[in-house]
Short mmCIF file of C-alpha atoms in Angstrom, two decimals:
data_model
loop_
_atom_site.label_atom_id
_atom_site.label_comp_id
_atom_site.label_asym_id
_atom_site.label_seq_id
_atom_site.Cartn_x
_atom_site.Cartn_y
_atom_site.Cartn_z
CA UNK A 1 -16.14 11.32 6.88
CA UNK A 2 -13.62 9.16 8.55
CA UNK A 3 -10.48 10.66 7.09
CA UNK A 4 -8.01 7.77 7.73
CA UNK A 5 -10.44 5.32 6.33
CA UNK A 6 -11.05 7.39 3.27
CA UNK A 7 -7.24 7.70 2.79
CA UNK A 8 -6.94 3.90 3.09
CA UNK A 9 -9.58 3.56 0.36
CA UNK A 10 -7.43 5.85 -1.79
CA UNK A 11 -4.42 3.65 -1.08
CA UNK A 12 -6.25 0.59 -2.35
CA UNK A 13 -7.47 2.45 -5.40
CA UNK A 14 -4.01 3.76 -6.32
CA UNK A 15 -2.40 0.33 -5.84
CA UNK A 16 -5.01 -1.16 -8.17
CA UNK A 17 -4.42 1.60 -10.70
CA UNK A 18 -0.74 0.65 -10.78
CA UNK A 19 -1.54 -3.08 -11.17
CA UNK A 20 -4.10 -2.34 -13.93
CA UNK A 21 -1.47 -0.34 -15.78
CA UNK A 22 1.24 -3.02 -15.31
CA UNK A 23 -1.20 -5.76 -16.58
CA UNK A 24 -1.56 -3.80 -19.83
CA UNK A 25 2.12 -3.72 -20.48
CA UNK A 26 4.52 -6.40 -21.76
CA UNK A 27 5.07 -8.90 -18.96
CA UNK A 28 8.90 -8.58 -18.92
CA UNK A 29 8.69 -5.02 -17.69
CA UNK A 30 7.59 -6.31 -14.26
CA UNK A 31 10.90 -7.96 -13.55
CA UNK A 32 13.18 -5.94 -15.92
CA UNK A 33 16.33 -4.77 -14.07
CA UNK A 34 16.83 -1.04 -13.75
CA UNK A 35 19.13 1.30 -11.85
CA UNK A 36 16.79 2.96 -9.52
CA UNK A 37 15.62 2.95 -5.85
CA UNK A 38 14.53 -0.67 -6.36
CA UNK A 39 16.19 -2.99 -8.95
CA UNK A 40 12.76 -4.02 -10.45
CA UNK A 41 9.22 -2.86 -10.37
CA UNK A 42 8.29 -6.21 -8.75
CA UNK A 43 10.62 -5.57 -5.83
CA UNK A 44 9.00 -2.15 -5.27
CA UNK A 45 5.55 -3.69 -5.21
CA UNK A 46 6.68 -6.40 -2.95
CA UNK A 47 8.11 -3.82 -0.59
CA UNK A 48 4.83 -1.96 -0.48
CA UNK A 49 3.01 -5.34 0.18
CA UNK A 50 5.32 -6.57 2.94
CA UNK A 51 5.15 -3.21 4.71
CA UNK A 52 1.32 -3.22 4.60
CA UNK A 53 1.26 -6.79 5.70
CA UNK A 54 3.51 -5.91 8.72
CA UNK A 55 1.30 -2.96 9.73
CA UNK A 56 -2.03 -4.88 9.50
CA UNK A 57 -0.51 -7.51 11.70
CA UNK A 58 0.59 -4.88 14.25
CA UNK A 59 -2.91 -3.31 14.10
CA UNK A 60 -4.29 -6.83 14.76
CA UNK A 61 -2.16 -7.09 17.99
CA UNK A 62 1.04 -8.65 16.75
CA UNK A 63 4.37 -7.50 18.27
CA UNK A 64 6.21 -5.25 15.79
CA UNK A 65 9.39 -7.39 15.72
CA UNK A 66 7.36 -10.48 14.98
CA UNK A 67 5.32 -8.67 12.32
CA UNK A 68 8.49 -7.41 10.56
CA UNK A 69 10.12 -10.80 10.72
CA UNK A 70 7.09 -12.59 9.20
CA UNK A 71 6.74 -9.99 6.39
CA UNK A 72 10.48 -10.16 5.58
CA UNK A 73 10.34 -13.98 5.42
CA UNK A 74 7.63 -13.79 2.86
CA UNK A 75 9.79 -11.76 0.43
CA UNK A 76 11.43 -14.80 -1.19
CA UNK A 77 7.97 -16.44 -1.83
CA UNK A 78 6.64 -13.20 -3.27
CA UNK A 79 9.59 -12.79 -5.62
CA UNK A 80 8.65 -16.08 -7.37
CA UNK A 81 4.96 -15.22 -8.05
CA UNK A 82 3.40 -13.55 -11.05
CA UNK A 83 2.22 -10.01 -11.27
CA UNK A 84 -1.38 -11.42 -11.32
CA UNK A 85 -0.82 -13.43 -8.22
CA UNK A 86 0.75 -10.47 -6.38
CA UNK A 87 -2.31 -8.38 -7.39
CA UNK A 88 -4.59 -10.99 -5.77
CA UNK A 89 -2.38 -10.86 -2.58
CA UNK A 90 -2.82 -7.09 -2.52
CA UNK A 91 -6.61 -7.53 -2.81
CA UNK A 92 -6.74 -10.12 -0.06
CA UNK A 93 -4.62 -7.82 2.14
CA UNK A 94 -6.85 -4.87 1.41
CA UNK A 95 -9.82 -6.99 2.51
CA UNK A 96 -8.01 -7.61 5.83
CA UNK A 97 -7.54 -3.94 6.32
CA UNK A 98 -11.16 -3.22 5.33
CA UNK A 99 -12.45 -5.77 7.82
CA UNK A 100 -10.30 -4.24 10.51
CA UNK A 101 -11.55 -0.77 9.76
CA UNK A 102 -15.06 -1.96 9.43
CA UNK A 103 -14.99 -3.20 12.98
CA UNK A 104 -15.09 0.49 13.89
CA UNK A 105 -12.05 0.48 16.03
CA UNK A 106 -11.22 3.69 17.90
CA UNK A 107 -8.58 4.90 15.55
CA UNK A 108 -7.52 7.48 18.15
CA UNK A 109 -6.57 4.62 20.42
CA UNK A 110 -2.89 4.61 21.27
CA UNK A 111 -0.73 1.51 21.10
CA UNK A 112 2.86 1.14 22.04
CA UNK A 113 5.17 0.27 19.16
CA UNK A 114 8.56 -1.34 20.02
CA UNK A 115 10.34 -0.69 16.76
CA UNK A 116 13.55 -2.71 16.72
CA UNK A 117 15.17 -0.07 14.55
CA UNK A 118 13.89 3.18 16.14
CA UNK A 119 12.80 2.32 19.71
CA UNK A 120 9.53 2.64 21.62
CA UNK A 121 6.81 5.02 20.66
CA UNK A 122 3.12 5.43 21.58
CA UNK A 123 1.21 5.77 18.30
CA UNK A 124 -2.43 6.27 17.38
CA UNK A 125 -4.07 3.68 15.13
CA UNK A 126 -4.92 6.52 12.75
CA UNK A 127 -1.36 7.51 12.47
CA UNK A 128 -0.54 3.93 11.43
CA UNK A 129 -3.27 3.97 8.77
CA UNK A 130 -2.01 7.31 7.43
CA UNK A 131 1.59 6.00 7.47
CA UNK A 132 0.53 2.96 5.37
CA UNK A 133 -1.03 5.34 2.81
CA UNK A 134 1.91 7.75 2.79
CA UNK A 135 4.40 4.95 2.40
CA UNK A 136 2.47 3.52 -0.48
CA UNK A 137 2.23 6.86 -2.15
CA UNK A 138 5.95 7.45 -1.90
CA UNK A 139 6.85 4.11 -3.43
CA UNK A 140 4.15 4.27 -6.13
CA UNK A 141 5.99 7.51 -7.09
CA UNK A 142 9.16 5.41 -7.37
CA UNK A 143 7.29 2.89 -9.53
CA UNK A 144 6.00 5.58 -11.75
CA UNK A 145 9.49 6.92 -12.33
CA UNK A 146 10.81 3.40 -12.87
CA UNK A 147 8.11 2.77 -15.49
CA UNK A 148 9.14 6.02 -17.33
CA UNK A 149 12.82 4.81 -17.28
CA UNK A 150 11.63 1.51 -18.84
CA UNK A 151 9.93 3.44 -21.59
CA UNK A 152 6.31 3.15 -20.45
CA UNK A 153 3.92 5.56 -18.79
CA UNK A 154 2.40 4.83 -15.34
CA UNK A 155 -1.09 5.39 -14.06
CA UNK A 156 -2.59 8.53 -12.57
CA UNK A 157 -2.67 7.94 -8.91
CA UNK A 158 -3.02 11.38 -7.43
CA UNK A 159 -5.45 11.77 -4.62
CA UNK A 160 -7.28 14.44 -6.46
CA UNK A 161 -7.86 12.04 -9.32
CA UNK A 162 -9.27 9.51 -6.87
CA UNK A 163 -11.88 12.07 -5.90
CA UNK A 164 -13.31 11.83 -9.36
CA UNK A 165 -13.09 8.12 -9.60
CA UNK A 166 -14.69 7.36 -6.14
CA UNK A 167 -17.15 10.14 -5.45
CA UNK A 168 -20.70 10.19 -6.89
CA UNK A 169 -21.12 12.96 -9.46
CA UNK A 170 -22.55 16.18 -7.93
CA UNK A 171 -25.55 17.53 -9.62
CA UNK A 172 -25.55 21.29 -9.37
CA UNK A 173 -28.82 23.25 -9.30
CA UNK A 174 -29.60 25.13 -12.51
#
């Protein structure tokens, strides 16, 4: 098993679980103001999306400063679209990641990041993939807490729950 790829599959599954739950709830919850880490659930999702977009652009060879600038400039547009449309954007973005990973890149290959906020660092592609997953997990936790504050439950997005949703059922010998 390619662990970073499996973890990215989990990230996609967990994001979709959040979208599926939000699509079941009253539409106003998506943009309802709340005192939390983000002012709305929509802004938390947009943050996950723009970070993922920046990282796939970096993985595809774009300079980090340019990738961050392009992702940040997209925020205003994303703030004006519906939950359904943002869900489609997430799906399209996951297809970009899947295509990249499907090219079987050497995920242990090292690239140089020139982070305008933190400096220069040599980083493995696998570390970037795992960072994308970890970052998403962290902010999905924020979203789960925000949804509770807004009076709704969230979706189960634990990695262990993913095992049971994504793995074929094992048939044990009798």
